[in-house]
Amino acid sequence: MTINEKLEKLREKMEKYNLDCYLEHNVDPHQSEYVADRWKTREWLSGFTGSVGTLVVTSKKSALWADGRYYIQAEKELNGSEIKLQKKGLEKTSKVHEWLSKNLKNNAKIGLNGKTYSEKYVSNLKKNITLEDIEFITRYDIVDELWKDRPEIPRNKAFIHPPEYAGKTRAQKIKNIRKKMKEKKCSHLIISTLDDIAWTLNIRGNDIKFNPYIISYLLIENDNISFYVLEEKIDKKIKKQLEKDNISLKNYSKIVKDLQKLSKKDKVWYSPETTNMWIVSSISEEANKYQKRVPTKLMKAKKNKKELKNLKNCQIKDGIAMVKFLIWLEETIKEREIGEVEAAQKVNEFRKRQKYFIEPSFSPISAYKENAAMMHYHAKEENQSFLKNKSFYLLDSGGQYMDGTTDITRTIPMGVLSREEKFHYTLTLKGHINLANSKFLYGATGSNLDVLSRKPLWEHNLDYKCGTGHGVGYLMGVHEGPQNISRTPNKIKLEEGMIVTIEPGIYIEGSHGIRIENDYVIVKDKKNNSDQFMKFKNMTYCPIDTQPIIKDLLTEEEIKWLNDFHSKVFDKLAKHLNEEERTWLKKKTKKL
Amino acid sequence: MTINEKLEKLREKMEKYNLDCYLEHNVDPHQSEYVADRWKTREWLSGFTGSVGTLVVTSKKSALWADGRYYIQAEKELNGSEIKLQKKGLEKTSKVHEWLSKNLKNNAKIGLNGKTYSEKYVSNLKKNITLEDIEFITRYDIVDELWKDRPEIPRNKAFIHPPEYAGKTRAQKIKNIRKKMKEKKCSHLIISTLDDIAWTLNIRGNDIKFNPYIISYLLIENDNISFYVLEEKIDKKIKKQLEKDNISLKNYSKIVKDLQKLSKKDKVWYSPETTNMWIVSSISEEANKYQKRVPTKLMKAKKNKKELKNLKNCQIKDGIAMVKFLIWLEETIKEREIGEVEAAQKVNEFRKRQKYFIEPSFSPISAYKENAAMMHYHAKEENQSFLKNKSFYLLDSGGQYMDGTTDITRTIPMGVLSREEKFHYTLTLKGHINLANSKFLYGATGSNLDVLSRKPLWEHNLDYKCGTGHGVGYLMGVHEGPQNISRTPNKIKLEEGMIVTIEPGIYIEGSHGIRIENDYVIVKDKKNNSDQFMKFKNMTYCPIDTQPIIKDLLTEEEIKWLNDFHSKVFDKLAKHLNEEERTWLKKKTKKL
C-alpha cells in the first residue's frame, strides 16, 4: 500500500467509528524514549521514520508535526503523499491543538489509541482546543486493524540485576515504596514506566534496544504485588525469586481487569504524565485517585552508595575503552581516512572488551566536521563522511554495563584547526568548567544552573539549541529523569547521588560542531549555618584534548580545574594500561 | 475586646452559619500588595500586625502562619491569646492545608470571605486538603459583623496621568486590549487588580499608601467599558474624559449584578490568581470562562519609549536626591550620631524637592549595622539605632514621581570596616555586576538568570534568602510583575522595555547587612543568525561606594563595568549639582 492508500483505509475506519479525526504517533504503552518496532505506528502510516512526531488525519486533510532535527528528512519521506509537513517550533507553525481548533468543528469526535496516549496528553489537548463539546474516543487502535504484518510484542528473556550491583534488595525498595504509599494514604500504586519497574524488581530485559527493559506493568498493593508481563520472558528461577517477595506474575493485559475491580475504599496512585488512557480509564469509578509522579522516579534517581561505588569502576572501564579508541584513531588517521561508521563500530568494540559490558547505551553519534553541527546526526554507510587529518571529529557514545551506564562526548582535533574552531572549542570548555566547578545552594534546580554553562557562549552571542545536561540511569536509560539541566522550568532539586551530564556545545551549520560531555554525581559541599551547599563530582575518566585550547582565554581557576581533572584521569586509568598507552595518556593529561 | 473574646464572638457566628472553621488574612478584594486599613481584618482579629499571614480558627483551636521575617514579632503579638504560632517555612511546620486536613473531618464546611480570597487560592486549598466532601462557604464576612469601628473604603480623589507621561492614550491601550480579547474570542474582560486599572485608564489615586491606586473594578466589553468605583472619587473633568472614551462610571459593587446578567454567547476573561471568589462566583453559569492572566499585565510591564525617556529624567532627579542625601550623611556624621528614623525622613525630604515627586514608593529601610541583617527591618522612634562612624549603614528607598517610580539601595561605609565587612561588600558587588553585565538569549527568564548574581557568593558558601530582583512599575507599584529575578520557576521571558532591579546581598545576623541595588531596563543586544541577545541597561544614577572594595577580588571586566557605570553617573548628574556637590561626586566616581 502507498501512504495515501493507507490513509484512505484509515478514513474508511474513521467513518465506520464515527470519528472526525485520528491522531497517531510512535509511542508505546509505557511512554518509553525508545520503542520496539511494534509501536512504530505513525512510521507505518506516514512513512516518516523520525523518533518524534505526531500525525493528524481528518476526513479531508492530514498533517505531520516534526521538529527542527527532522525538517529535511520529513520533507523527503513525506514526498509523494498527501501529508503536509508542519515544522514544529517555527513561530508561524500552528500547534496541534490550534490546527485541530481550525480544522474541526464543535462537537467533533477525536480518535486516538488510548494505549499510547497519556492521560496528561489528552487532558492538555482537551484544555487547549478552543472548540466546544469535543469528545475523545480512545478505544480504537485503527493501525492495528490495517497493519497486516505488524510486529509482535517483544518476547525476550529477562535477567536478574542482583543486589551486589543494585545496592539494595527488591524487598528494601518495595518497603520504601510502601512507606510513601502509606504517607499518601494510597492502597494501590500503578507503575507503567519500564525503567521504574526494572529498578523496583531488580530485573532487566532485552525488549528495547539500548534500554534493558521488560515490557510490563506493575501494581503494588499493601500486601501483594502483581507483575503483568508475557510469562515466557520470566524463567523459573526469576519467578521463584519474585514469588519469595510476594510478587505474582499475571498476563500483560490483565492489569485492566484488576483495576476495574477496585472499590470505594481504594486510593490509586499513578502518574498522569506517563500512564496511558487505556489504564487510567479502566480504574473503577468508585476508587479514589492520587495523581502524582510515582515515588520510584526520585528514589531511582538518587544513586545509593553501592551503585556509586560500582559506577566508579564502570566509568574507569569506560575510560579505558575510550583511551584505547583515541589511540587507535590517532594512529590510524596517520595511515588512512576513517569512515564515521567504522569509528562508531570501533568504540563499541573497545567497550565490548570491558568486563560486564552489555550493549551500547545509545547509537553513537560519530560525526566529522560539518556533520557534527547536526546535533542528532547518524552516520550511515551510504552517505557517511570520512575523517581526514584536519578539523574536528565529534564522538558521543556510551555503554550499558551490569555496574552502570555511561555517556561521554569528546571533540577530537584531527589535525590543523582554524582560529574559529579553536575559539569555539575554548568557549565550550569554559562553559563546561563554569558549571562543573560551581557550588550551589541545596534546593537549586537544573533550570537555575543551566545558564552557568551558557554564559561564556552568550558573551559572544553564541548558544546551543538543547539542554545543558540530563540525568543518567544505572544499567537503565542513558536519559533519566526527573532531574535535568535545561532552561525549561522544572522543580526538581539536584540531590545528593543524582547523576547528570554537563554537555555544552557550539554548532556552526556547514562548518563544525563541538561538544564536551562528562558525567557528574551531585555531592555535598560545606554547610554554613543552615545552608547546605552542593557541588558536582566528576565521574568520567577520559582526557579532554588540550591542543585546541587558546590558553589566554582561560582563567587561572579554569586551568586549575582542567589540570586537577587530568591528574585524576591519569591516576585512575594508568594502572590499567600498557606502557605505550600510559605514555600516550601521560602526554594527554599534561598540566596546561 | 481581647483577642480571645473576639475569637469567641467569631465562633458564635461560625456556629450560627454552620461553619467548622474560618480563615482570615490581610488581603483586599484586589489582591493588592499594600492594603488600606479597612482590610486589615486578620490584624484586628488576631493582634498580629505583619503584612502577610493567615489565621485559621476552628471551634476548638486557632493558628496563625507567619514567615521568617515575623517569627519574633508574631510571638510577641500573639502572646496572651489562644492563637498558636505556626512558623511558616520550617520543615516541621504543617502547611495550612495539612493543618486543616488534620483538624477537620470529612464533610467539613470551611468559611472565608470570598471578597478577599482569589479563586486560585480556594481551588488550591480544595485540591490539597486530603479530606473528602469538604465545602467552602464564601458568602460571610464575619469580621465585618464584629468590627464596630471598621474603617471605610478609602474615598480619595483620583487624578489624571496624561499621555505625555504615560506615553500612550487610554484609547490606544484599550484598542490593544480588545485586540487580545478578539484573539481569544472573549466578549468580556474583568480587571480587578488596581495597577492594571490605573494603567489602562491613565488615572491614578491615593487610596493606598505608596501605591497611587483607586479602589475599583473594570469590565471591558467590545463596545463599552464599565468602571466600578465610588463616584465621589472621580471629579467632573475626569468623568468627562472617561465618557469620551466610552467608559461609564458605575457603583463599586455593581459589577456583580452585571456579571450575573451574562449569557451563553459571552466569554469572560479573568485571572484566577487575582480575581476574588465573590466576583468569580457572580459570573452567570451560562457564560463561558477564559481563565488566564489578564493581558494588561504584560503590556504594562513593557515600558513604551516615552515612559523610558521620562523614566531616565526621573532617575536623574532621584540620583540628585540620593547624592544630596549622601553628602548630608557624610557631613552630619562627622558632627553627631544620626537616628535611623531621621535618616529615612531626610532622604524623603531630598526627594520631595524634586520635580513631579508624589510620595515615597515604599517605607524606606534605614538600617544601621546589625539591623541591616534583618531584610525587612523598619526603624521606629522608640527602638531605633543611631549611626556612628564605623560599620555599614544600609538605605533602601525610592520615590513615586509623575514620570516614574524608583528603587535604590546603597550600603554606606560610615567609617572603619572589618575585613569581613569589606569581603562581603566586594562579593555582593561581584554578584551585582555578574548579572548586570551579562548578555542573555531572548527567551531567558529571571529564574534562569538569578544564579548569576549568587554565584560569587555561593563560591564562599554564602546566600541571600530572597529573590535577586523584581519588576518596577511606572508611577505604580515598586514591585510589579509578571517578571522577576528569582530561583522560583517562572515562565515570563525578560522582554525589551521591562524594568527589573538587581539587588543581591549578604546578611549576617547580629553583625551586618549589605545590599547593592540598581534599576535596569532590558534592551536588545546583537542578533546572531536567528538568535536575538538581550542585556541590562542601567537606569540608576548614584555612585556605589568604592571605599569598601577589596580590589584584588575584582576581575578586570568587573572593574571596567564599575568605572563605566561611575563615569555615566557623573555625566548624568554633574550639571544638576553645585560646585561643592560636583567635587564630591567627582571623588566618589573616580576610576578604580
JSON list of N, CA, C and O in Angstrom, two decimals, chain B residues 533-571:
[
{"chain": "B", "resi": 533, "resn": "PHE", "atom": "N", "xyz": [20.01, 38.41, 21.14]},
{"chain": "B", "resi": 533, "resn": "PHE", "atom": "CA", "xyz": [20.54, 38.52, 22.50]},
{"chain": "B", "resi": 533, "resn": "PHE", "atom": "C", "xyz": [20.07, 39.80, 23.16]},
{"chain": "B", "resi": 533, "resn": "PHE", "atom": "O", "xyz": [19.73, 40.77, 22.48]},
{"chain": "B", "resi": 534, "resn": "MET", "atom": "N", "xyz": [20.00, 39.77, 24.49]},
{"chain": "B", "resi": 534, "resn": "MET", "atom": "CA", "xyz": [19.48, 40.88, 25.27]},
{"chain": "B", "resi": 534, "resn": "MET", "atom": "C", "xyz": [20.50, 41.25, 26.35]},
{"chain": "B", "resi": 534, "resn": "MET", "atom": "O", "xyz": [21.40, 40.46, 26.64]},
{"chain": "B", "resi": 535, "resn": "LYS", "atom": "N", "xyz": [20.32, 42.45, 26.92]},
{"chain": "B", "resi": 535, "resn": "LYS", "atom": "CA", "xyz": [21.20, 42.80, 28.05]},
{"chain": "B", "resi": 535, "resn": "LYS", "atom": "C", "xyz": [20.50, 43.78, 28.98]},
{"chain": "B", "resi": 535, "resn": "LYS", "atom": "O", "xyz": [19.40, 44.25, 28.70]},
{"chain": "B", "resi": 536, "resn": "PHE", "atom": "N", "xyz": [21.16, 44.08, 30.09]},
{"chain": "B", "resi": 536, "resn": "PHE", "atom": "CA", "xyz": [20.63, 45.00, 31.10]},
{"chain": "B", "resi": 536, "resn": "PHE", "atom": "C", "xyz": [21.25, 46.38, 30.88]},
{"chain": "B", "resi": 536, "resn": "PHE", "atom": "O", "xyz": [22.46, 46.50, 30.78]},
{"chain": "B", "resi": 537, "resn": "LYS", "atom": "N", "xyz": [20.39, 47.41, 30.82]},
{"chain": "B", "resi": 537, "resn": "LYS", "atom": "CA", "xyz": [20.92, 48.77, 30.73]},
{"chain": "B", "resi": 537, "resn": "LYS", "atom": "C", "xyz": [20.60, 49.50, 32.04]},
{"chain": "B", "resi": 537, "resn": "LYS", "atom": "O", "xyz": [19.44, 49.55, 32.45]},
{"chain": "B", "resi": 538, "resn": "ASN", "atom": "N", "xyz": [21.64, 50.05, 32.65]},
{"chain": "B", "resi": 538, "resn": "ASN", "atom": "CA", "xyz": [21.45, 50.68, 33.95]},
{"chain": "B", "resi": 538, "resn": "ASN", "atom": "C", "xyz": [20.58, 51.93, 33.87]},
{"chain": "B", "resi": 538, "resn": "ASN", "atom": "O", "xyz": [20.65, 52.70, 32.92]},
{"chain": "B", "resi": 539, "resn": "MET", "atom": "N", "xyz": [19.72, 52.12, 34.88]},
{"chain": "B", "resi": 539, "resn": "MET", "atom": "CA", "xyz": [18.86, 53.30, 34.96]},
{"chain": "B", "resi": 539, "resn": "MET", "atom": "C", "xyz": [19.08, 54.10, 36.24]},
{"chain": "B", "resi": 539, "resn": "MET", "atom": "O", "xyz": [18.43, 55.12, 36.46]},
{"chain": "B", "resi": 540, "resn": "THR", "atom": "N", "xyz": [19.94, 53.62, 37.11]},
{"chain": "B", "resi": 540, "resn": "THR", "atom": "CA", "xyz": [20.11, 54.25, 38.43]},
{"chain": "B", "resi": 540, "resn": "THR", "atom": "C", "xyz": [21.40, 55.07, 38.43]},
{"chain": "B", "resi": 540, "resn": "THR", "atom": "O", "xyz": [22.47, 54.53, 38.13]},
{"chain": "B", "resi": 541, "resn": "TYR", "atom": "N", "xyz": [21.27, 56.35, 38.75]},
{"chain": "B", "resi": 541, "resn": "TYR", "atom": "CA", "xyz": [22.44, 57.23, 38.67]},
{"chain": "B", "resi": 541, "resn": "TYR", "atom": "C", "xyz": [22.84, 57.69, 40.06]},
{"chain": "B", "resi": 541, "resn": "TYR", "atom": "O", "xyz": [22.45, 58.78, 40.49]},
{"chain": "B", "resi": 542, "resn": "CYS", "atom": "N", "xyz": [23.56, 56.87, 40.74]},
{"chain": "B", "resi": 542, "resn": "CYS", "atom": "CA", "xyz": [24.04, 57.22, 42.08]},
{"chain": "B", "resi": 542, "resn": "CYS", "atom": "C", "xyz": [25.29, 56.38, 42.33]},
{"chain": "B", "resi": 542, "resn": "CYS", "atom": "O", "xyz": [25.28, 55.17, 42.06]},
{"chain": "B", "resi": 543, "resn": "PRO", "atom": "N", "xyz": [26.38, 56.97, 42.81]},
{"chain": "B", "resi": 543, "resn": "PRO", "atom": "CA", "xyz": [27.61, 56.19, 42.97]},
{"chain": "B", "resi": 543, "resn": "PRO", "atom": "C", "xyz": [27.45, 55.01, 43.92]},
{"chain": "B", "resi": 543, "resn": "PRO", "atom": "O", "xyz": [26.64, 55.06, 44.86]},
{"chain": "B", "resi": 544, "resn": "ILE", "atom": "N", "xyz": [28.22, 53.97, 43.64]},
{"chain": "B", "resi": 544, "resn": "ILE", "atom": "CA", "xyz": [28.33, 52.82, 44.55]},
{"chain": "B", "resi": 544, "resn": "ILE", "atom": "C", "xyz": [29.65, 53.03, 45.28]},
{"chain": "B", "resi": 544, "resn": "ILE", "atom": "O", "xyz": [30.70, 53.15, 44.63]},
{"chain": "B", "resi": 545, "resn": "ASP", "atom": "N", "xyz": [29.62, 53.09, 46.58]},
{"chain": "B", "resi": 545, "resn": "ASP", "atom": "CA", "xyz": [30.83, 53.43, 47.32]},
{"chain": "B", "resi": 545, "resn": "ASP", "atom": "C", "xyz": [31.96, 52.45, 47.02]},
{"chain": "B", "resi": 545, "resn": "ASP", "atom": "O", "xyz": [31.77, 51.24, 47.11]},
{"chain": "B", "resi": 546, "resn": "THR", "atom": "N", "xyz": [33.13, 52.97, 46.65]},
{"chain": "B", "resi": 546, "resn": "THR", "atom": "CA", "xyz": [34.25, 52.08, 46.28]},
{"chain": "B", "resi": 546, "resn": "THR", "atom": "C", "xyz": [35.21, 51.85, 47.45]},
{"chain": "B", "resi": 546, "resn": "THR", "atom": "O", "xyz": [36.07, 50.97, 47.36]},
{"chain": "B", "resi": 547, "resn": "GLN", "atom": "N", "xyz": [35.03, 52.60, 48.50]},
{"chain": "B", "resi": 547, "resn": "GLN", "atom": "CA", "xyz": [35.96, 52.50, 49.62]},
{"chain": "B", "resi": 547, "resn": "GLN", "atom": "C", "xyz": [36.04, 51.10, 50.22]},
{"chain": "B", "resi": 547, "resn": "GLN", "atom": "O", "xyz": [37.13, 50.61, 50.51]},
{"chain": "B", "resi": 548, "resn": "PRO", "atom": "N", "xyz": [34.88, 50.40, 50.37]},
{"chain": "B", "resi": 548, "resn": "PRO", "atom": "CA", "xyz": [34.97, 49.06, 50.99]},
{"chain": "B", "resi": 548, "resn": "PRO", "atom": "C", "xyz": [35.49, 47.97, 50.05]},
{"chain": "B", "resi": 548, "resn": "PRO", "atom": "O", "xyz": [35.64, 46.83, 50.46]},
{"chain": "B", "resi": 549, "resn": "ILE", "atom": "N", "xyz": [35.74, 48.30, 48.78]},
{"chain": "B", "resi": 549, "resn": "ILE", "atom": "CA", "xyz": [36.08, 47.25, 47.81]},
{"chain": "B", "resi": 549, "resn": "ILE", "atom": "C", "xyz": [37.50, 46.70, 48.03]},
{"chain": "B", "resi": 549, "resn": "ILE", "atom": "O", "xyz": [38.44, 47.47, 48.19]},
{"chain": "B", "resi": 550, "resn": "ILE", "atom": "N", "xyz": [37.61, 45.38, 48.03]},
{"chain": "B", "resi": 550, "resn": "ILE", "atom": "CA", "xyz": [38.93, 44.74, 48.01]},
{"chain": "B", "resi": 550, "resn": "ILE", "atom": "C", "xyz": [39.24, 44.51, 46.53]},
{"chain": "B", "resi": 550, "resn": "ILE", "atom": "O", "xyz": [38.74, 43.57, 45.90]},
{"chain": "B", "resi": 551, "resn": "LYS", "atom": "N", "xyz": [40.05, 45.39, 45.99]},
{"chain": "B", "resi": 551, "resn": "LYS", "atom": "CA", "xyz": [40.21, 45.45, 44.53]},
{"chain": "B", "resi": 551, "resn": "LYS", "atom": "C", "xyz": [40.73, 44.14, 43.94]},
{"chain": "B", "resi": 551, "resn": "LYS", "atom": "O", "xyz": [40.34, 43.75, 42.83]},
{"chain": "B", "resi": 552, "resn": "ASP", "atom": "N", "xyz": [41.60, 43.45, 44.67]},
{"chain": "B", "resi": 552, "resn": "ASP", "atom": "CA", "xyz": [42.19, 42.21, 44.15]},
{"chain": "B", "resi": 552, "resn": "ASP", "atom": "C", "xyz": [41.13, 41.15, 43.83]},
{"chain": "B", "resi": 552, "resn": "ASP", "atom": "O", "xyz": [41.40, 40.22, 43.05]},
{"chain": "B", "resi": 553, "resn": "LEU", "atom": "N", "xyz": [39.98, 41.26, 44.44]},
{"chain": "B", "resi": 553, "resn": "LEU", "atom": "CA", "xyz": [38.94, 40.25, 44.22]},
{"chain": "B", "resi": 553, "resn": "LEU", "atom": "C", "xyz": [38.14, 40.52, 42.95]},
{"chain": "B", "resi": 553, "resn": "LEU", "atom": "O", "xyz": [37.36, 39.68, 42.51]},
{"chain": "B", "resi": 554, "resn": "LEU", "atom": "N", "xyz": [38.29, 41.72, 42.40]},
{"chain": "B", "resi": 554, "resn": "LEU", "atom": "CA", "xyz": [37.53, 42.04, 41.18]},
{"chain": "B", "resi": 554, "resn": "LEU", "atom": "C", "xyz": [38.33, 41.65, 39.93]},
{"chain": "B", "resi": 554, "resn": "LEU", "atom": "O", "xyz": [39.55, 41.81, 39.91]},
{"chain": "B", "resi": 555, "resn": "THR", "atom": "N", "xyz": [37.63, 41.15, 38.92]},
{"chain": "B", "resi": 555, "resn": "THR", "atom": "CA", "xyz": [38.29, 40.89, 37.64]},
{"chain": "B", "resi": 555, "resn": "THR", "atom": "C", "xyz": [38.40, 42.20, 36.87]},
{"chain": "B", "resi": 555, "resn": "THR", "atom": "O", "xyz": [37.72, 43.18, 37.20]},
{"chain": "B", "resi": 556, "resn": "GLU", "atom": "N", "xyz": [39.21, 42.19, 35.83]},
{"chain": "B", "resi": 556, "resn": "GLU", "atom": "CA", "xyz": [39.35, 43.39, 35.01]},
{"chain": "B", "resi": 556, "resn": "GLU", "atom": "C", "xyz": [38.02, 43.83, 34.43]},
{"chain": "B", "resi": 556, "resn": "GLU", "atom": "O", "xyz": [37.70, 45.02, 34.36]},
{"chain": "B", "resi": 557, "resn": "GLU", "atom": "N", "xyz": [37.25, 42.83, 34.02]},
{"chain": "B", "resi": 557, "resn": "GLU", "atom": "CA", "xyz": [35.94, 43.11, 33.45]},
{"chain": "B", "resi": 557, "resn": "GLU", "atom": "C", "xyz": [35.02, 43.79, 34.46]},
{"chain": "B", "resi": 557, "resn": "GLU", "atom": "O", "xyz": [34.26, 44.70, 34.13]},
{"chain": "B", "resi": 558, "resn": "GLU", "atom": "N", "xyz": [35.08, 43.32, 35.70]},
{"chain": "B", "resi": 558, "resn": "GLU", "atom": "CA", "xyz": [34.25, 43.90, 36.75]},
{"chain": "B", "resi": 558, "resn": "GLU", "atom": "C", "xyz": [34.66, 45.34, 37.04]},
{"chain": "B", "resi": 558, "resn": "GLU", "atom": "O", "xyz": [33.82, 46.23, 37.22]},
{"chain": "B", "resi": 559, "resn": "ILE", "atom": "N", "xyz": [35.97, 45.57, 37.07]},
{"chain": "B", "resi": 559, "resn": "ILE", "atom": "CA", "xyz": [36.46, 46.94, 37.31]},
{"chain": "B", "resi": 559, "resn": "ILE", "atom": "C", "xyz": [36.01, 47.85, 36.16]},
{"chain": "B", "resi": 559, "resn": "ILE", "atom": "O", "xyz": [35.57, 48.97, 36.39]},
{"chain": "B", "resi": 560, "resn": "LYS", "atom": "N", "xyz": [36.10, 47.32, 34.94]},
{"chain": "B", "resi": 560, "resn": "LYS", "atom": "CA", "xyz": [35.66, 48.12, 33.79]},
{"chain": "B", "resi": 560, "resn": "LYS", "atom": "C", "xyz": [34.18, 48.49, 33.91]},
{"chain": "B", "resi": 560, "resn": "LYS", "atom": "O", "xyz": [33.78, 49.61, 33.67]},
{"chain": "B", "resi": 561, "resn": "TRP", "atom": "N", "xyz": [33.36, 47.50, 34.30]},
{"chain": "B", "resi": 561, "resn": "TRP", "atom": "CA", "xyz": [31.92, 47.77, 34.45]},
{"chain": "B", "resi": 561, "resn": "TRP", "atom": "C", "xyz": [31.71, 48.90, 35.44]},
{"chain": "B", "resi": 561, "resn": "TRP", "atom": "O", "xyz": [30.97, 49.84, 35.19]},
{"chain": "B", "resi": 562, "resn": "LEU", "atom": "N", "xyz": [32.40, 48.82, 36.59]},
{"chain": "B", "resi": 562, "resn": "LEU", "atom": "CA", "xyz": [32.21, 49.79, 37.66]},
{"chain": "B", "resi": 562, "resn": "LEU", "atom": "C", "xyz": [32.68, 51.18, 37.21]},
{"chain": "B", "resi": 562, "resn": "LEU", "atom": "O", "xyz": [31.99, 52.19, 37.45]},
{"chain": "B", "resi": 563, "resn": "ASN", "atom": "N", "xyz": [33.81, 51.24, 36.52]},
{"chain": "B", "resi": 563, "resn": "ASN", "atom": "CA", "xyz": [34.31, 52.53, 36.04]},
{"chain": "B", "resi": 563, "resn": "ASN", "atom": "C", "xyz": [33.36, 53.14, 35.01]},
{"chain": "B", "resi": 563, "resn": "ASN", "atom": "O", "xyz": [33.08, 54.33, 35.05]},
{"chain": "B", "resi": 564, "resn": "ASP", "atom": "N", "xyz": [32.88, 52.31, 34.11]},
{"chain": "B", "resi": 564, "resn": "ASP", "atom": "CA", "xyz": [31.92, 52.80, 33.11]},
{"chain": "B", "resi": 564, "resn": "ASP", "atom": "C", "xyz": [30.65, 53.32, 33.79]},
{"chain": "B", "resi": 564, "resn": "ASP", "atom": "O", "xyz": [30.11, 54.36, 33.42]},
{"chain": "B", "resi": 565, "resn": "PHE", "atom": "N", "xyz": [30.19, 52.55, 34.75]},
{"chain": "B", "resi": 565, "resn": "PHE", "atom": "CA", "xyz": [28.99, 52.94, 35.50]},
{"chain": "B", "resi": 565, "resn": "PHE", "atom": "C", "xyz": [29.21, 54.32, 36.14]},
{"chain": "B", "resi": 565, "resn": "PHE", "atom": "O", "xyz": [28.39, 55.22, 36.02]},
{"chain": "B", "resi": 566, "resn": "HIS", "atom": "N", "xyz": [30.33, 54.48, 36.81]},
{"chain": "B", "resi": 566, "resn": "HIS", "atom": "CA", "xyz": [30.58, 55.74, 37.52]},
{"chain": "B", "resi": 566, "resn": "HIS", "atom": "C", "xyz": [30.77, 56.91, 36.57]},
{"chain": "B", "resi": 566, "resn": "HIS", "atom": "O", "xyz": [30.34, 58.03, 36.87]},
{"chain": "B", "resi": 567, "resn": "SER", "atom": "N", "xyz": [31.37, 56.65, 35.44]},
{"chain": "B", "resi": 567, "resn": "SER", "atom": "CA", "xyz": [31.55, 57.78, 34.52]},
{"chain": "B", "resi": 567, "resn": "SER", "atom": "C", "xyz": [30.19, 58.22, 33.99]},
{"chain": "B", "resi": 567, "resn": "SER", "atom": "O", "xyz": [29.93, 59.42, 33.81]},
{"chain": "B", "resi": 568, "resn": "LYS", "atom": "N", "xyz": [29.29, 57.27, 33.79]},
{"chain": "B", "resi": 568, "resn": "LYS", "atom": "CA", "xyz": [27.92, 57.59, 33.38]},
{"chain": "B", "resi": 568, "resn": "LYS", "atom": "C", "xyz": [27.19, 58.38, 34.47]},
{"chain": "B", "resi": 568, "resn": "LYS", "atom": "O", "xyz": [26.47, 59.35, 34.17]},
{"chain": "B", "resi": 569, "resn": "VAL", "atom": "N", "xyz": [27.34, 57.94, 35.69]},
{"chain": "B", "resi": 569, "resn": "VAL", "atom": "CA", "xyz": [26.68, 58.63, 36.81]},
{"chain": "B", "resi": 569, "resn": "VAL", "atom": "C", "xyz": [27.13, 60.09, 36.86]},
{"chain": "B", "resi": 569, "resn": "VAL", "atom": "O", "xyz": [26.31, 61.02, 36.95]},
{"chain": "B", "resi": 570, "resn": "PHE", "atom": "N", "xyz": [28.42, 60.29, 36.77]},
{"chain": "B", "resi": 570, "resn": "PHE", "atom": "CA", "xyz": [28.93, 61.67, 36.83]},
{"chain": "B", "resi": 570, "resn": "PHE", "atom": "C", "xyz": [28.37, 62.49, 35.67]},
{"chain": "B", "resi": 570, "resn": "PHE", "atom": "O", "xyz": [27.91, 63.62, 35.83]},
{"chain": "B", "resi": 571, "resn": "ASP", "atom": "N", "xyz": [28.45, 61.89, 34.52]},
{"chain": "B", "resi": 571, "resn": "ASP", "atom": "CA", "xyz": [27.98, 62.50, 33.30]},
{"chain": "B", "resi": 571, "resn": "ASP", "atom": "C", "xyz": [26.53, 62.98, 33.41]},
{"chain": "B", "resi": 571, "resn": "ASP", "atom": "O", "xyz": [26.18, 64.08, 32.98]}
]
